[in-house]
């Protein structure tokens, strides 16, 4: 076991101030010269961007539903390697997990897997003595969850603070911070939550600095650090996740292991079958040749272009690490600015984000739209999730997109959100038929039709349906996946690009 000082920042419910407190603590400790490792429970892409800004390190997700409980400690240790402190921001309420799955993927579940002390952030704006009953209830609900401190948020006055402290004196859980209301740390939101850092970097930096100042001034940082150091050895820390080692195992949980190399039957349907920003591994790219160009500058390794910039901000750091470990030369590009794919592009990854917000600019970049369509027409591997799916469609809200898929996208008033279980029902650059994965959906858009002649996935949960598109080397779907749960995806994709 390796000793990694760590804290889990949780709350009774969403909207209590977890992100402000967690990000503020990260910034406050980083400003004091500590190397802070930032983590987020669950699949959320946006909060880790603020964490990264606060710490200067890649924000990493700990999702026990998508990756499995067995990978939480190794992934945590991978991200926290060499750090003085790790701070884990929770998701929703402390005990809220995957729907119908008990504690699975809840903040409490992850805290237990990490053997980490929990600090509860309580919105105290509309209560006084009742805060003690609330904290007592949370602290006694599961004796394996170690709630070791409380941070009181949105406290109105000195007298309000006194009443809260007096009540909590009887709970046995110490108050480790008191934060007054402060508008300057507010961050703007829209239809999918906070506005990502990449879209408002200057303002986001100011907001993170304000969070650090407020939280650093209102919390007992010495007591919090002592609490973090009281955590026992981290299970699995001596066997921290490693992308190279993961590729040697290479399989998907519950599916073929390892995934086979690409077959000659690329993009073929297999019948219904079972139903159902800069970081490690990146190098910055820019305009270059059109698809199928010269070999990679890095000794013949296939160039895999990864979309970034303001429109495509949803990505897990482990994806690019796995691609690089599989032998790819991973190069980022910005579809809002670059008029060509990076030189020598042999594969393309377009993750999630907000193409609906930037549809006019994406549509106006006709040279890049054509380059993407030309690359797809060669049979090169193209992996597109959610925003990438929309970008490959004929149009989005009436504006022309790449036209790779015979489908049209539009904004919707309905939020589609939740975990999914899926089975690959068409052979593709990502997975062989029968590969089982867990993922999540998170969008307010609709694509019509929702599946092509060769669908990507058969969904098991929350209902049985087919979804997505596979054609030639293109795999496009609304489903977000975490490749650490199935590292063979990256190897298969890179082998397809190299072949």
Short mmCIF file of C-alpha atoms in Angstrom, two decimals:
data_model
loop_
_atom_site.label_atom_id
_atom_site.label_comp_id
_atom_site.label_asym_id
_atom_site.label_seq_id
_atom_site.Cartn_x
_atom_site.Cartn_y
_atom_site.Cartn_z
CA UNK A 1 0.00 0.00 0.00
CA UNK A 2 1.03 3.58 -0.68
CA UNK A 3 0.13 6.44 1.63
CA UNK A 4 -1.68 9.12 -0.34
CA UNK A 5 -3.23 11.85 1.84
CA UNK A 6 -6.77 12.27 0.56
CA UNK A 7 -10.19 13.78 1.22
CA UNK A 8 -13.60 13.16 -0.30
CA UNK A 9 -15.77 16.29 -0.50
CA UNK A 10 -19.43 15.26 -0.33
CA UNK A 11 -22.82 16.81 0.39
CA UNK A 12 -26.36 15.81 1.38
CA UNK A 13 -27.66 16.83 -2.05
CA UNK A 14 -26.75 18.52 -5.31
CA UNK A 15 -26.54 22.30 -5.13
CA UNK A 16 -24.93 22.35 -1.68
CA UNK A 17 -21.63 23.78 -2.92
CA UNK A 18 -19.43 20.71 -3.49
CA UNK A 19 -17.80 22.09 -6.63
CA UNK A 20 -17.04 25.46 -5.05
CA UNK A 21 -15.56 23.86 -1.94
CA UNK A 22 -13.64 21.09 -3.71
CA UNK A 23 -12.22 23.41 -6.37
CA UNK A 24 -11.47 26.06 -3.76
CA UNK A 25 -9.59 23.56 -1.58
CA UNK A 26 -7.62 22.35 -4.58
CA UNK A 27 -6.66 25.91 -5.45
CA UNK A 28 -5.88 26.88 -1.85
CA UNK A 29 -3.58 23.92 -1.25
CA UNK A 30 -1.94 24.31 -4.68
CA UNK A 31 -1.27 27.97 -3.93
CA UNK A 32 0.60 26.80 -0.83
CA UNK A 33 2.98 24.81 -2.99
CA UNK A 34 1.41 21.35 -2.67
CA UNK A 35 1.04 19.01 -5.63
CA UNK A 36 -2.71 18.33 -5.59
CA UNK A 37 -4.34 15.50 -7.52
CA UNK A 38 -7.92 16.34 -8.58
CA UNK A 39 -10.63 13.70 -8.94
CA UNK A 40 -14.38 13.62 -9.59
CA UNK A 41 -16.81 10.85 -8.71
CA UNK A 42 -19.02 9.88 -11.63
CA UNK A 43 -18.96 10.56 -15.36
CA UNK A 44 -19.07 14.39 -15.35
CA UNK A 45 -16.69 16.07 -17.80
CA UNK A 46 -17.14 19.71 -16.80
CA UNK A 47 -16.12 19.90 -13.13
CA UNK A 48 -12.72 18.25 -13.84
CA UNK A 49 -11.90 21.19 -16.12
CA UNK A 50 -12.18 23.55 -13.17
CA UNK A 51 -10.19 21.12 -11.03
CA UNK A 52 -7.43 21.10 -13.63
CA UNK A 53 -7.33 24.87 -13.67
CA UNK A 54 -6.99 24.91 -9.88
CA UNK A 55 -4.20 22.33 -9.71
CA UNK A 56 -2.38 22.37 -13.03
CA UNK A 57 -2.96 18.62 -13.36
CA UNK A 58 -5.41 16.61 -15.47
CA UNK A 59 -8.77 16.19 -13.73
CA UNK A 60 -9.69 12.51 -13.49
CA UNK A 61 -12.98 10.67 -13.02
CA UNK A 62 -13.65 7.80 -10.65
CA UNK A 63 -16.73 6.00 -11.95
CA UNK A 64 -17.47 2.65 -10.35
CA UNK A 65 -20.38 1.94 -12.71
CA UNK A 66 -18.51 2.39 -15.98
CA UNK A 67 -15.08 1.14 -14.86
CA UNK A 68 -16.06 -1.28 -12.11
CA UNK A 69 -15.27 -1.00 -8.38
CA UNK A 70 -12.04 -2.94 -8.87
CA UNK A 71 -10.51 -0.14 -10.95
CA UNK A 72 -11.29 2.78 -8.63
CA UNK A 73 -8.25 2.48 -6.36
CA UNK A 74 -5.81 1.76 -9.24
CA UNK A 75 -7.12 4.69 -11.31
CA UNK A 76 -6.96 6.94 -8.25
CA UNK A 77 -3.37 5.88 -7.54
CA UNK A 78 -2.44 6.48 -11.20
CA UNK A 79 -3.69 10.05 -11.07
CA UNK A 80 -2.31 10.78 -7.61
CA UNK A 81 1.15 9.34 -8.19
CA UNK A 82 3.77 11.73 -6.82
CA UNK A 83 1.24 14.13 -5.26
CA UNK A 84 1.14 15.54 -1.74
CA UNK A 85 -2.65 15.47 -1.52
CA UNK A 86 -5.64 14.14 -3.45
CA UNK A 87 -9.06 15.77 -3.32
CA UNK A 88 -12.08 13.88 -4.63
CA UNK A 89 -15.27 15.81 -5.41
CA UNK A 90 -18.38 13.73 -4.94
CA UNK A 91 -21.49 13.49 -7.10
CA UNK A 92 -25.08 14.38 -6.14
CA UNK A 93 -25.88 13.45 -2.53
CA UNK A 94 -23.41 11.32 -0.58
CA UNK A 95 -25.42 8.10 -0.86
CA UNK A 96 -26.89 8.64 -4.35
CA UNK A 97 -25.63 6.05 -6.83
CA UNK A 98 -26.59 4.40 -10.08
CA UNK A 99 -30.36 4.07 -10.33
CA UNK A 100 -31.58 0.75 -8.99
CA UNK A 101 -28.05 -0.38 -8.09
CA UNK A 102 -27.89 0.47 -4.40
CA UNK A 103 -24.69 2.24 -3.40
CA UNK A 104 -22.89 1.45 -6.69
CA UNK A 105 -21.04 4.50 -8.06
CA UNK A 106 -22.15 6.75 -5.21
CA UNK A 107 -19.74 9.07 -3.44
CA UNK A 108 -20.07 6.87 -0.35
CA UNK A 109 -19.13 3.81 -2.40
CA UNK A 110 -16.02 5.47 -3.81
CA UNK A 111 -15.03 6.80 -0.37
CA UNK A 112 -15.19 3.26 1.01
CA UNK A 113 -13.20 1.86 -1.90
CA UNK A 114 -10.52 4.49 -1.26
CA UNK A 115 -10.75 4.25 2.55
CA UNK A 116 -10.91 8.04 2.49
CA UNK A 117 -12.29 10.42 5.13
CA UNK A 118 -15.35 12.38 4.04
CA UNK A 119 -15.95 16.09 4.59
CA UNK A 120 -19.63 16.99 4.29
CA UNK A 121 -20.53 20.33 2.69
CA UNK A 122 -23.85 21.53 4.10
CA UNK A 123 -25.96 24.36 2.68
CA UNK A 124 -26.85 26.06 5.96
CA UNK A 125 -28.78 28.94 4.42
CA UNK A 126 -32.21 27.90 5.74
CA UNK A 127 -31.48 26.10 8.98
CA UNK A 128 -29.85 26.39 12.38
CA UNK A 129 -30.15 23.63 15.02
CA UNK A 130 -31.53 21.15 12.47
CA UNK A 131 -28.09 20.97 10.90
CA UNK A 132 -27.00 18.69 13.75
CA UNK A 133 -29.78 16.17 13.00
CA UNK A 134 -28.90 16.22 9.32
CA UNK A 135 -25.19 15.62 9.95
CA UNK A 136 -25.92 12.93 12.54
CA UNK A 137 -28.18 11.12 10.09
CA UNK A 138 -25.59 11.10 7.34
CA UNK A 139 -22.77 10.12 9.70
CA UNK A 140 -24.72 7.18 11.19
CA UNK A 141 -26.37 5.86 8.02
CA UNK A 142 -23.40 3.70 6.99
CA UNK A 143 -20.75 3.01 9.66
CA UNK A 144 -18.20 2.18 6.94
CA UNK A 145 -18.37 5.77 5.64
CA UNK A 146 -16.11 7.94 7.76
CA UNK A 147 -17.63 11.43 7.91
CA UNK A 148 -14.90 13.32 9.73
CA UNK A 149 -15.73 16.98 9.20
CA UNK A 150 -18.31 19.51 8.10
CA UNK A 151 -17.96 22.68 6.04
CA UNK A 152 -20.90 25.02 6.47
CA UNK A 153 -21.77 26.86 3.26
CA UNK A 154 -23.91 29.96 2.64
CA UNK A 155 -23.82 31.10 6.26
CA UNK A 156 -25.64 34.40 6.67
CA UNK A 157 -24.10 36.13 9.70
CA UNK A 158 -21.95 35.77 12.80
CA UNK A 159 -25.03 34.89 14.85
CA UNK A 160 -26.09 32.29 12.29
CA UNK A 161 -22.63 30.75 12.48
CA UNK A 162 -22.78 30.64 16.30
CA UNK A 163 -26.13 28.82 16.23
CA UNK A 164 -24.82 26.27 13.74
CA UNK A 165 -21.61 25.63 15.68
CA UNK A 166 -23.47 25.24 18.96
CA UNK A 167 -25.77 22.66 17.42
CA UNK A 168 -22.93 20.70 15.83
CA UNK A 169 -20.93 20.60 19.07
CA UNK A 170 -23.24 17.79 20.17
CA UNK A 171 -22.86 15.78 16.91
CA UNK A 172 -19.24 14.81 17.41
CA UNK A 173 -18.39 15.89 13.84
CA UNK A 174 -16.06 18.92 13.87
CA UNK A 175 -16.70 22.07 11.85
CA UNK A 176 -13.71 22.53 9.54
CA UNK A 177 -14.91 25.55 7.64
CA UNK A 178 -17.53 28.25 7.40
CA UNK A 179 -18.23 30.01 4.11
CA UNK A 180 -20.37 33.10 3.73
CA UNK A 181 -22.42 33.87 0.66
CA UNK A 182 -20.19 35.24 -2.12
CA UNK A 183 -21.45 36.02 -5.61
CA UNK A 184 -17.96 36.42 -7.05
CA UNK A 185 -17.39 32.66 -7.00
CA UNK A 186 -20.55 31.92 -8.98
CA UNK A 187 -19.98 30.25 -12.33
CA UNK A 188 -22.43 30.46 -15.24
CA UNK A 189 -24.51 27.46 -16.25
CA UNK A 190 -26.59 26.41 -19.25
CA UNK A 191 -28.49 23.36 -20.49
CA UNK A 192 -25.91 20.73 -19.44
CA UNK A 193 -24.50 22.35 -16.30
CA UNK A 194 -21.53 24.68 -15.82
CA UNK A 195 -20.01 26.35 -18.87
CA UNK A 196 -16.73 24.47 -19.55
CA UNK A 197 -13.40 26.12 -18.75
CA UNK A 198 -12.30 26.04 -22.39
CA UNK A 199 -15.14 28.41 -23.31
CA UNK A 200 -14.38 31.04 -20.66
CA UNK A 201 -10.80 30.51 -19.61
CA UNK A 202 -10.09 34.06 -18.39
CA UNK A 203 -13.30 34.28 -16.37
CA UNK A 204 -12.85 30.72 -15.14
CA UNK A 205 -9.35 31.49 -13.88
CA UNK A 206 -10.71 34.46 -11.95
CA UNK A 207 -13.54 32.33 -10.52
CA UNK A 208 -11.13 29.58 -9.43
CA UNK A 209 -8.85 32.16 -7.81
CA UNK A 210 -11.86 33.57 -5.95
CA UNK A 211 -12.87 30.08 -4.83
CA UNK A 212 -9.36 29.46 -3.56
CA UNK A 213 -9.32 32.73 -1.65
CA UNK A 214 -12.77 32.23 -0.13
CA UNK A 215 -12.30 28.58 0.80
CA UNK A 216 -8.72 29.11 1.96
CA UNK A 217 -9.86 31.96 4.19
CA UNK A 218 -12.93 30.19 5.57
CA UNK A 219 -11.56 26.69 6.16
CA UNK A 220 -9.03 25.28 8.59
CA UNK A 221 -6.53 24.02 6.03
CA UNK A 222 -4.19 22.61 8.67
CA UNK A 223 -6.98 20.51 10.19
CA UNK A 224 -8.08 19.33 6.76
CA UNK A 225 -4.52 18.33 5.89
CA UNK A 226 -4.19 16.41 9.17
CA UNK A 227 -7.43 14.64 8.34
CA UNK A 228 -6.18 13.77 4.84
CA UNK A 229 -2.97 12.34 6.30
CA UNK A 230 -4.98 10.17 8.69
CA UNK A 231 -6.24 8.06 5.80
CA UNK A 232 -4.78 4.54 5.83
CA UNK A 233 -2.85 3.03 2.95
CA UNK A 234 -4.74 3.08 -0.34
CA UNK A 235 -5.87 -0.36 -1.51
CA UNK A 236 -4.34 -1.11 -4.89
CA UNK A 237 -1.97 1.85 -4.75
CA UNK A 238 1.05 -0.42 -5.22
CA UNK A 239 -0.65 -1.65 -8.39
CA UNK A 240 -1.58 1.73 -9.82
CA UNK A 241 -3.31 1.58 -13.18
CA UNK A 242 -0.91 1.92 -16.09
CA UNK A 243 -1.96 2.27 -19.75
CA UNK A 244 0.82 0.06 -21.08
CA UNK A 245 0.10 -2.70 -18.58
CA UNK A 246 -3.64 -2.32 -19.18
CA UNK A 247 -3.16 -2.95 -22.90
CA UNK A 248 -1.44 -6.26 -22.13
CA UNK A 249 -4.68 -7.39 -20.47
CA UNK A 250 -6.75 -5.46 -22.91
CA UNK A 251 -10.28 -6.82 -22.55
CA UNK A 252 -13.65 -5.31 -21.80
CA UNK A 253 -15.25 -6.27 -18.49
CA UNK A 254 -17.78 -8.98 -19.19
CA UNK A 255 -16.77 -9.28 -22.82
CA UNK A 256 -14.06 -10.74 -25.04
CA UNK A 257 -10.59 -10.34 -23.53
CA UNK A 258 -8.55 -9.28 -25.29
CA UNK A 259 -10.47 -7.68 -28.13
CA UNK A 260 -9.45 -9.23 -31.43
CA UNK A 261 -7.62 -7.28 -34.08
CA UNK A 262 -9.74 -5.67 -36.79
CA UNK A 263 -11.25 -8.18 -39.19
CA UNK A 264 -11.51 -7.85 -42.92
CA UNK A 265 -15.27 -7.50 -42.46
CA UNK A 266 -15.02 -3.87 -41.39
CA UNK A 267 -18.27 -2.13 -40.64
CA UNK A 268 -20.48 -5.14 -41.34
CA UNK A 269 -23.71 -5.70 -39.48
CA UNK A 270 -23.93 -8.87 -37.46
CA UNK A 271 -27.67 -9.15 -37.15
CA UNK A 272 -29.58 -8.37 -33.98
CA UNK A 273 -27.20 -10.32 -31.71
CA UNK A 274 -27.45 -9.59 -27.99
CA UNK A 275 -29.77 -6.65 -27.44
CA UNK A 276 -29.08 -3.96 -25.75
CA UNK A 277 -8.08 19.12 -23.73
CA UNK A 278 -4.36 18.93 -23.49
CA UNK A 279 -3.20 16.09 -21.33
CA UNK A 280 -0.87 13.11 -21.25
CA UNK A 281 -0.47 11.57 -24.68
CA UNK A 282 -1.34 14.77 -26.53
CA UNK A 283 0.73 16.96 -28.75
CA UNK A 284 -0.77 20.13 -30.18
CA UNK A 285 -1.68 19.99 -33.82
CA UNK A 286 -2.66 22.42 -36.52
CA UNK A 287 -3.56 22.64 -40.14
CA UNK A 288 -1.84 20.04 -42.24
CA UNK A 289 -2.47 17.69 -45.12
CA UNK A 290 -5.79 16.19 -46.05
CA UNK A 291 -6.57 12.60 -44.97
CA UNK A 292 -4.38 9.71 -45.97
CA UNK A 293 -1.30 11.90 -46.17
CA UNK A 294 2.30 11.28 -45.23
CA UNK A 295 3.48 9.08 -42.40
CA UNK A 296 3.55 10.39 -38.87
CA UNK A 297 6.51 12.55 -37.87
CA UNK A 298 7.03 10.12 -34.95
CA UNK A 299 8.75 7.24 -36.70
CA UNK A 300 5.78 5.87 -38.60
CA UNK A 301 3.32 5.73 -35.71
CA UNK A 302 -0.18 6.39 -37.05
CA UNK A 303 -1.43 9.90 -36.33
CA UNK A 304 -4.71 9.87 -34.43
CA UNK A 305 -6.32 13.31 -34.47
CA UNK A 306 -8.39 14.20 -31.40
CA UNK A 307 -10.89 17.06 -31.63
CA UNK A 308 -10.57 19.74 -28.96
CA UNK A 309 -11.20 23.45 -28.56
CA UNK A 310 -14.34 25.09 -27.24
CA UNK A 311 -16.81 22.88 -29.11
CA UNK A 312 -15.37 19.49 -28.05
CA UNK A 313 -14.39 19.54 -24.39
CA UNK A 314 -15.63 16.16 -23.15
CA UNK A 315 -12.83 13.62 -22.83
CA UNK A 316 -11.28 11.35 -20.24
CA UNK A 317 -7.50 11.67 -19.80
CA UNK A 318 -7.05 7.90 -19.92
CA UNK A 319 -8.28 7.74 -23.53
CA UNK A 320 -5.32 9.63 -24.96
CA UNK A 321 -2.95 7.82 -22.62
CA UNK A 322 -4.20 4.49 -23.95
CA UNK A 323 -4.00 5.62 -27.58
CA UNK A 324 -0.41 6.76 -27.05
CA UNK A 325 0.46 3.52 -25.23
CA UNK A 326 -1.02 1.56 -28.15
CA UNK A 327 1.43 3.27 -30.49
CA UNK A 328 -0.49 6.27 -31.82
CA UNK A 329 0.90 9.74 -32.33
CA UNK A 330 -1.99 11.64 -30.70
CA UNK A 331 -2.45 15.16 -32.06
CA UNK A 332 -5.13 17.64 -31.04
CA UNK A 333 -6.90 20.00 -33.42
CA UNK A 334 -9.66 22.59 -33.09
CA UNK A 335 -12.62 22.20 -35.48
CA UNK A 336 -13.54 25.84 -34.90
CA UNK A 337 -10.18 27.15 -36.13
CA UNK A 338 -8.26 24.53 -38.11
CA UNK A 339 -9.19 24.14 -41.76
CA UNK A 340 -7.43 20.79 -42.18
CA UNK A 341 -6.79 17.70 -40.12
CA UNK A 342 -3.29 17.28 -38.66
CA UNK A 343 -0.69 16.13 -41.14
CA UNK A 344 -0.78 12.40 -41.81
CA UNK A 345 -4.04 11.74 -39.95
CA UNK A 346 -4.90 8.04 -40.06
CA UNK A 347 -7.61 7.97 -37.37
CA UNK A 348 -10.00 10.47 -35.82
CA UNK A 349 -11.58 10.75 -32.36
CA UNK A 350 -14.36 13.30 -31.82
CA UNK A 351 -15.66 13.29 -28.27
CA UNK A 352 -18.47 15.13 -26.57
CA UNK A 353 -19.06 18.81 -26.08
CA UNK A 354 -21.37 21.53 -27.31
CA UNK A 355 -21.61 21.55 -31.12
CA UNK A 356 -25.14 22.94 -30.77
CA UNK A 357 -23.68 26.11 -29.24
CA UNK A 358 -21.08 26.45 -32.00
CA UNK A 359 -23.07 25.10 -34.94
CA UNK A 360 -22.67 28.30 -37.04
CA UNK A 361 -18.87 28.28 -36.66
CA UNK A 362 -18.56 24.53 -37.24
CA UNK A 363 -20.74 24.77 -40.32
CA UNK A 364 -18.78 27.72 -41.67
CA UNK A 365 -15.53 25.71 -41.59
CA UNK A 366 -16.25 23.96 -44.89
CA UNK A 367 -12.64 22.86 -45.62
CA UNK A 368 -12.46 20.88 -42.39
CA UNK A 369 -15.93 19.39 -42.86
CA UNK A 370 -14.82 18.13 -46.26
CA UNK A 371 -11.54 16.78 -44.84
CA UNK A 372 -13.44 14.80 -42.20
CA UNK A 373 -15.84 13.41 -44.81
CA UNK A 374 -12.93 12.49 -47.08
CA UNK A 375 -11.14 10.70 -44.24
CA UNK A 376 -14.26 8.72 -43.38
CA UNK A 377 -14.69 7.74 -47.04
CA UNK A 378 -11.25 6.07 -47.02
CA UNK A 379 -12.38 3.63 -44.33
CA UNK A 380 -10.06 5.12 -41.72
CA UNK A 381 -11.24 4.61 -38.13
CA UNK A 382 -13.42 7.43 -36.82
CA UNK A 383 -14.77 7.27 -33.25
CA UNK A 384 -17.47 9.81 -32.46
CA UNK A 385 -19.37 10.21 -29.20
CA UNK A 386 -22.40 12.46 -28.72
CA UNK A 387 -21.12 15.83 -30.02
CA UNK A 388 -18.97 13.93 -32.50
CA UNK A 389 -22.04 12.02 -33.66
CA UNK A 390 -23.84 15.30 -34.35
CA UNK A 391 -20.80 16.76 -36.14
CA UNK A 392 -20.76 13.77 -38.52
CA UNK A 393 -24.46 14.14 -39.36
CA UNK A 394 -25.92 15.93 -42.39
CA UNK A 395 -27.06 18.92 -40.36
CA UNK A 396 -27.47 20.29 -36.85
CA UNK A 397 -30.37 22.67 -36.26
CA UNK A 398 -30.55 23.16 -40.02
CA UNK A 399 -26.85 24.00 -40.47
CA UNK A 400 -24.70 21.72 -42.67
CA UNK A 401 -22.27 19.45 -40.84
CA UNK A 402 -19.86 16.85 -42.25
CA UNK A 403 -22.50 14.73 -43.98
CA UNK A 404 -20.85 11.42 -43.14
CA UNK A 405 -24.05 10.05 -41.60
CA UNK A 406 -27.47 10.14 -43.23
CA UNK A 407 -29.11 11.72 -40.19
CA UNK A 408 -30.09 15.14 -38.91
CA UNK A 409 -29.66 16.57 -35.42
CA UNK A 410 -31.57 19.21 -33.50
CA UNK A 411 -31.86 20.66 -30.04
CA UNK A 412 -34.55 19.23 -27.76
CA UNK A 413 -36.22 20.39 -24.57
CA UNK A 414 -35.80 16.90 -23.09
CA UNK A 415 -32.65 16.04 -21.16
CA UNK A 416 -31.38 12.52 -21.83
CA UNK A 417 -29.23 11.51 -18.90
CA UNK A 418 -28.18 8.28 -17.27
CA UNK A 419 -26.06 5.17 -17.21
CA UNK A 420 -26.44 2.56 -19.93
CA UNK A 421 -25.52 -1.07 -20.53
CA UNK A 422 -24.64 -1.84 -24.13
CA UNK A 423 -23.49 -4.66 -26.39
CA UNK A 424 -21.68 -4.11 -29.70
CA UNK A 425 -23.89 -5.54 -32.46
CA UNK A 426 -21.75 -4.49 -35.43
CA UNK A 427 -18.04 -5.10 -35.90
CA UNK A 428 -16.22 -1.74 -35.82
CA UNK A 429 -12.86 -0.10 -35.11
CA UNK A 430 -13.85 0.13 -31.44
CA UNK A 431 -15.22 -3.30 -30.62
CA UNK A 432 -15.95 -6.76 -31.93
CA UNK A 433 -19.52 -8.02 -31.98
CA UNK A 434 -20.57 -9.15 -28.52
CA UNK A 435 -18.33 -6.79 -26.58
CA UNK A 436 -20.19 -5.53 -23.52
CA UNK A 437 -19.63 -2.05 -22.12
CA UNK A 438 -21.18 0.31 -19.64
CA UNK A 439 -21.46 3.98 -20.51
CA UNK A 440 -23.64 7.03 -20.06
CA UNK A 441 -25.72 9.48 -22.08
CA UNK A 442 -25.84 13.22 -21.42
CA UNK A 443 -27.49 15.46 -24.03
CA UNK A 444 -30.38 17.72 -24.97
CA UNK A 445 -30.32 16.90 -28.64
CA UNK A 446 -32.09 14.39 -30.88
CA UNK A 447 -30.73 12.64 -33.96
CA UNK A 448 -33.14 11.33 -36.58
CA UNK A 449 -32.85 8.47 -37.27
CA UNK A 450 -31.20 7.36 -34.03
CA UNK A 451 -29.60 4.29 -35.59
CA UNK A 452 -28.28 3.32 -38.99
CA UNK A 453 -28.63 0.15 -41.02
CA UNK A 454 -25.69 -1.22 -39.01
CA UNK A 455 -26.25 0.06 -35.46
CA UNK A 456 -23.35 0.54 -33.08
CA UNK A 457 -24.94 -0.71 -29.87
CA UNK A 458 -27.76 -2.79 -28.54
CA UNK A 459 -28.85 -1.12 -25.30
CA UNK A 460 -29.94 -3.19 -22.31
CA UNK A 461 -30.71 -0.37 -19.89
CA UNK A 462 -32.84 1.61 -19.30
CA UNK A 463 -34.74 0.01 -22.18
CA UNK A 464 -33.95 -2.36 -25.04
CA UNK A 465 -33.15 -0.52 -28.25
CA UNK A 466 -30.51 -0.20 -30.93
CA UNK A 467 -28.49 3.00 -31.23
CA UNK A 468 -25.72 4.59 -33.24
CA UNK A 469 -24.05 4.04 -36.59
CA UNK A 470 -21.28 1.87 -37.99
CA UNK A 471 -20.28 2.33 -41.61
CA UNK A 472 -16.87 1.55 -43.09
CA UNK A 473 -14.50 2.69 -40.30
CA UNK A 474 -16.95 5.04 -38.59
CA UNK A 475 -18.35 4.24 -35.14
CA UNK A 476 -20.71 7.02 -34.00
CA UNK A 477 -23.05 6.99 -31.03
CA UNK A 478 -24.55 9.05 -28.23
CA UNK A 479 -22.98 6.64 -25.73
CA UNK A 480 -20.02 7.98 -23.73
CA UNK A 481 -17.63 5.22 -22.68
CA UNK A 482 -14.56 5.05 -20.45
CA UNK A 483 -11.81 3.16 -22.22
CA UNK A 484 -9.99 2.23 -19.00
CA UNK A 485 -12.78 -0.34 -18.56
CA UNK A 486 -11.94 -1.84 -21.97
CA UNK A 487 -8.39 -0.84 -22.98
CA UNK A 488 -8.48 -3.17 -25.96
CA UNK A 489 -10.61 -0.48 -27.64
CA UNK A 490 -7.56 1.76 -27.98
CA UNK A 491 -5.35 -1.04 -29.29
CA UNK A 492 -7.97 -2.11 -31.81
CA UNK A 493 -8.47 1.48 -32.97
CA UNK A 494 -4.73 2.11 -33.43
CA UNK A 495 -4.21 -1.22 -35.24
CA UNK A 496 -7.05 -0.28 -37.60
CA UNK A 497 -5.42 3.11 -38.22
CA UNK A 498 -2.02 1.53 -38.84
CA UNK A 499 -3.43 -1.11 -41.17
#
